[in-house]
PDB file of C-alpha atoms in Angstrom:
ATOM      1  CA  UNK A   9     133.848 112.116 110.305  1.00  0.00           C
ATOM      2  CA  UNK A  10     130.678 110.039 110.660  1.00  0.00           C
ATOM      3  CA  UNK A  11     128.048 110.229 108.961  1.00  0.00           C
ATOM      4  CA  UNK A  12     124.213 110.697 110.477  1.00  0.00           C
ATOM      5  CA  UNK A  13     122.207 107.643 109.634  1.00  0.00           C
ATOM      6  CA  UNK A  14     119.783 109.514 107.292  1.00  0.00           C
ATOM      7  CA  UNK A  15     122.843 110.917 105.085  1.00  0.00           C
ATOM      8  CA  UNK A  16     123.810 106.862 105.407  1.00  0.00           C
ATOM      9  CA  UNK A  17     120.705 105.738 104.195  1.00  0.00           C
ATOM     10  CA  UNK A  18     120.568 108.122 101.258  1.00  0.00           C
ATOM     11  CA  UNK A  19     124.260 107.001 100.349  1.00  0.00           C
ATOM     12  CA  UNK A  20     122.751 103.408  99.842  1.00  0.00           C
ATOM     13  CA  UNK A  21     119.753 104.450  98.510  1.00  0.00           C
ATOM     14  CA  UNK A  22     121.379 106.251  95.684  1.00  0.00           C
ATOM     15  CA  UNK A  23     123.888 103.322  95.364  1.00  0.00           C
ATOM     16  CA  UNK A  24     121.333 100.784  95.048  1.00  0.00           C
ATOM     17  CA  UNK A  25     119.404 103.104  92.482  1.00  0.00           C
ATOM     18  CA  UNK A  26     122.542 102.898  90.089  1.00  0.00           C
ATOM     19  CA  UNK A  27     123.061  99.259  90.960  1.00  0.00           C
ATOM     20  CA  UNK A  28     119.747  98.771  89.524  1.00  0.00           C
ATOM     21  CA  UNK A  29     119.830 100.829  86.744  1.00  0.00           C
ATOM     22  CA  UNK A  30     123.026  99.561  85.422  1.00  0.00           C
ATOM     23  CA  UNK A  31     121.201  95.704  85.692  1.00  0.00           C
ATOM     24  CA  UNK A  32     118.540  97.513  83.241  1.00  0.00           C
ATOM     25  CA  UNK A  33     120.199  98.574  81.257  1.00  0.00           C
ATOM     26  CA  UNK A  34     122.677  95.029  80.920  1.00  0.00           C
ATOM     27  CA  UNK A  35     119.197  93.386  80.907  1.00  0.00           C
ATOM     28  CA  UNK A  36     117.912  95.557  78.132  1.00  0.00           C
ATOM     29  CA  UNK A  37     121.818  94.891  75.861  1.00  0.00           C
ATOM     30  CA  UNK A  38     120.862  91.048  75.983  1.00  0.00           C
ATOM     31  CA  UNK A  39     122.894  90.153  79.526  1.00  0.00           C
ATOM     32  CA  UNK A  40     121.222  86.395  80.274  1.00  0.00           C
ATOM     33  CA  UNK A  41     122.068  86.991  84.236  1.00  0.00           C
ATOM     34  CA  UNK A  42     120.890  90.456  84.589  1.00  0.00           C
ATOM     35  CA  UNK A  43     117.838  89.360  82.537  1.00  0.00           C
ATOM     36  CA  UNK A  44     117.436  86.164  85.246  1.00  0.00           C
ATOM     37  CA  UNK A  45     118.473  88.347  88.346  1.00  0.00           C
ATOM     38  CA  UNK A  46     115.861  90.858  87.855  1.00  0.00           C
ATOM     39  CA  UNK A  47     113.524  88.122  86.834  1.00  0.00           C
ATOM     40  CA  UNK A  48     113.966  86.022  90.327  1.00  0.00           C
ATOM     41  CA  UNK A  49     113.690  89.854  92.062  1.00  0.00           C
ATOM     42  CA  UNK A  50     110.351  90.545  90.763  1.00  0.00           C
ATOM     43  CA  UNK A  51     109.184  87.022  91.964  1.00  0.00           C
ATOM     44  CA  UNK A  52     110.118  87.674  95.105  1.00  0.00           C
ATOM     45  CA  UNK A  53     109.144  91.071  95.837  1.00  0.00           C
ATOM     46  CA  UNK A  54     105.241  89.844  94.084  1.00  0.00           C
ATOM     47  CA  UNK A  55     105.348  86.897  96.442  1.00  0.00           C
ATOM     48  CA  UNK A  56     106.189  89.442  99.234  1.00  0.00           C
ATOM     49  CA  UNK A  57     103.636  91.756  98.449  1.00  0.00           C
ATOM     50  CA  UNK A  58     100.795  88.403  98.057  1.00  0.00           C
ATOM     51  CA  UNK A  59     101.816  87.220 101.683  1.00  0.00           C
ATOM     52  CA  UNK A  60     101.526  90.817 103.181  1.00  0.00           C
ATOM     53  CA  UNK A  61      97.863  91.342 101.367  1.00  0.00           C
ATOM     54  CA  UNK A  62      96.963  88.250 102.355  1.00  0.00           C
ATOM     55  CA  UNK A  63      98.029  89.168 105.999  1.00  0.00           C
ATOM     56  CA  UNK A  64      95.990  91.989 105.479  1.00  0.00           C
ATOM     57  CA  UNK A  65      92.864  90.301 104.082  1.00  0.00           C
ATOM     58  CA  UNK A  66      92.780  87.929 107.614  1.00  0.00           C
ATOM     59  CA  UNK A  67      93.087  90.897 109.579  1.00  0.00           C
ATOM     60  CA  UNK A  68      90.272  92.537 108.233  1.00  0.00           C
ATOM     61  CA  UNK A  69      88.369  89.493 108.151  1.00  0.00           C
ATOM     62  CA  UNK A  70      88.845  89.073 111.601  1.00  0.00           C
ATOM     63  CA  UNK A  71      87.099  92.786 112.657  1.00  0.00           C
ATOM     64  CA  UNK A  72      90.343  94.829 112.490  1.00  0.00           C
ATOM     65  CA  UNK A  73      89.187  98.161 111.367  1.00  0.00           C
ATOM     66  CA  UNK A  74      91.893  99.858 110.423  1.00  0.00           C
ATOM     67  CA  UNK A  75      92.885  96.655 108.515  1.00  0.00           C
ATOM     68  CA  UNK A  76      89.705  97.157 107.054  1.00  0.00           C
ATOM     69  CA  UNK A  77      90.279 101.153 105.422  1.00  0.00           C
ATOM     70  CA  UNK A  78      93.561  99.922 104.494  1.00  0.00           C
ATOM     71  CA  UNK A  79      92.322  96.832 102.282  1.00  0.00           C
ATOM     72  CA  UNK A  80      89.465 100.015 100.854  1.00  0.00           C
ATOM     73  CA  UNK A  81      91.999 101.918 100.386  1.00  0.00           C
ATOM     74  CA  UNK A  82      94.255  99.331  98.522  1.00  0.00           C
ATOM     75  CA  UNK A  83      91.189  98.672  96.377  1.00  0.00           C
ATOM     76  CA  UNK A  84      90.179 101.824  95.093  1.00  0.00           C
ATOM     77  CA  UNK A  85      94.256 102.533  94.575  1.00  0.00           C
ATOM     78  CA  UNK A  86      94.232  99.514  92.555  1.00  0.00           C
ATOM     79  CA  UNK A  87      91.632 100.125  90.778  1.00  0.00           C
ATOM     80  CA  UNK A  88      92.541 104.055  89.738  1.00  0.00           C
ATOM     81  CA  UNK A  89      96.048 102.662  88.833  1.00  0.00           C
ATOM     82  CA  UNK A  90      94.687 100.344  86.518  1.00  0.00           C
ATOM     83  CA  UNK A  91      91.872 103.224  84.747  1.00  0.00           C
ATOM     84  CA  UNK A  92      95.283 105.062  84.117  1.00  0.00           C
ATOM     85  CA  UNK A  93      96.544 101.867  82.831  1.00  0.00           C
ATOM     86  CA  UNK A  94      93.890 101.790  80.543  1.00  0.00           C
ATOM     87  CA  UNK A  95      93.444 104.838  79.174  1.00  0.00           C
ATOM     88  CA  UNK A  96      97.517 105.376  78.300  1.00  0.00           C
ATOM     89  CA  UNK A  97      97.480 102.173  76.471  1.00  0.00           C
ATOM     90  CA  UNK A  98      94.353 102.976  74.772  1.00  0.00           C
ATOM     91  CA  UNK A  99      94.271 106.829  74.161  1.00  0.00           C
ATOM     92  CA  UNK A 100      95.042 108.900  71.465  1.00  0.00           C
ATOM     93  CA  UNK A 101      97.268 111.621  72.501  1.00  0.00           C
ATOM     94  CA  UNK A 102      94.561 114.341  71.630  1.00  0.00           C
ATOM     95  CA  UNK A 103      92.390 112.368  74.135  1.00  0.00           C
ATOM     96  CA  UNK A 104      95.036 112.439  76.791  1.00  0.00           C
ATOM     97  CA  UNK A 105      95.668 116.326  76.557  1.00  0.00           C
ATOM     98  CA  UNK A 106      91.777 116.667  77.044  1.00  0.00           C
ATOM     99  CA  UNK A 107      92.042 114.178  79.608  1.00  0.00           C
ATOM    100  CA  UNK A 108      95.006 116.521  81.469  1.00  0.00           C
ATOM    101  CA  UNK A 109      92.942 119.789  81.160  1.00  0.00           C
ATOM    102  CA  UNK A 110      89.773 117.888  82.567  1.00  0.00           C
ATOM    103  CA  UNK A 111      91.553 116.834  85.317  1.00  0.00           C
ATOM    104  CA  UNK A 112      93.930 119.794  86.265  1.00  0.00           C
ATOM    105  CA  UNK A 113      90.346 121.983  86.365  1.00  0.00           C
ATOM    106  CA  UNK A 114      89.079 119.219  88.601  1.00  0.00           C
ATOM    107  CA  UNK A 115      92.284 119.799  90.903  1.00  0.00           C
ATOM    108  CA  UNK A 116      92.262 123.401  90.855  1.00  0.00           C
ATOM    109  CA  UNK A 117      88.589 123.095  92.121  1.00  0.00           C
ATOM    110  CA  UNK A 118      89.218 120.864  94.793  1.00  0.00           C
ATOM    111  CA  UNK A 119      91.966 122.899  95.968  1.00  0.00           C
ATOM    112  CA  UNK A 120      89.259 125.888  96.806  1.00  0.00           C
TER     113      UNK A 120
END
């Protein structure tokens, strides 16, 4: 029977998911390849992600508005990712159940 394309696509989704979890994991036991194959991946997928900013940097430079509120949006994404970077390195764990409560209220509000 064939399969749809979505039920395909979740097939090697989930394949690739254990693919790369079993590399973890031989990365994390000591495994010199996985340690160099996951290595080389995050190289490429950083230098990937620098050419498509940069893409997106000329764009908006050139007048492209919606170029434009997706660099703004990248920014302030950035930015939040790295507060929450922050504070779970650096707070105590009675600071980051204060820290849930202040923001769940916050949410709850919003959602009115």
């Amino acid at each position: 029977m064939a399969q749809s394309k979505e039920e395909h696509r979740i097939k090697n989704r989930e394949a690739m998911r254990r693919k790369r979890a079993a590399l973890r994991e031989a990365a994390a036991n000591g495994d010199k390849d996985a340690q160099e194959t996951i290595k080389n991946y995050n190289a490429r997928q950083n230098s990937l992600m620098n050419n498509k900013r940069k893409e997106l940097i000329a764009k908006a430079k050139a007048g492209d508005k919606d170029a434009q509120e997706k660099l703004k949006a990248q920014r302030a994404k950035n930015a939040l990712s790295l507060v929450y970077s922050y504070i779970k390195n650096k707070a105590s764990l009675d600071e980051l159940d204060e820290l849930e409560f202040l923001a769940k209220n916050r949410l709850s509000y919003l959602e009115k």
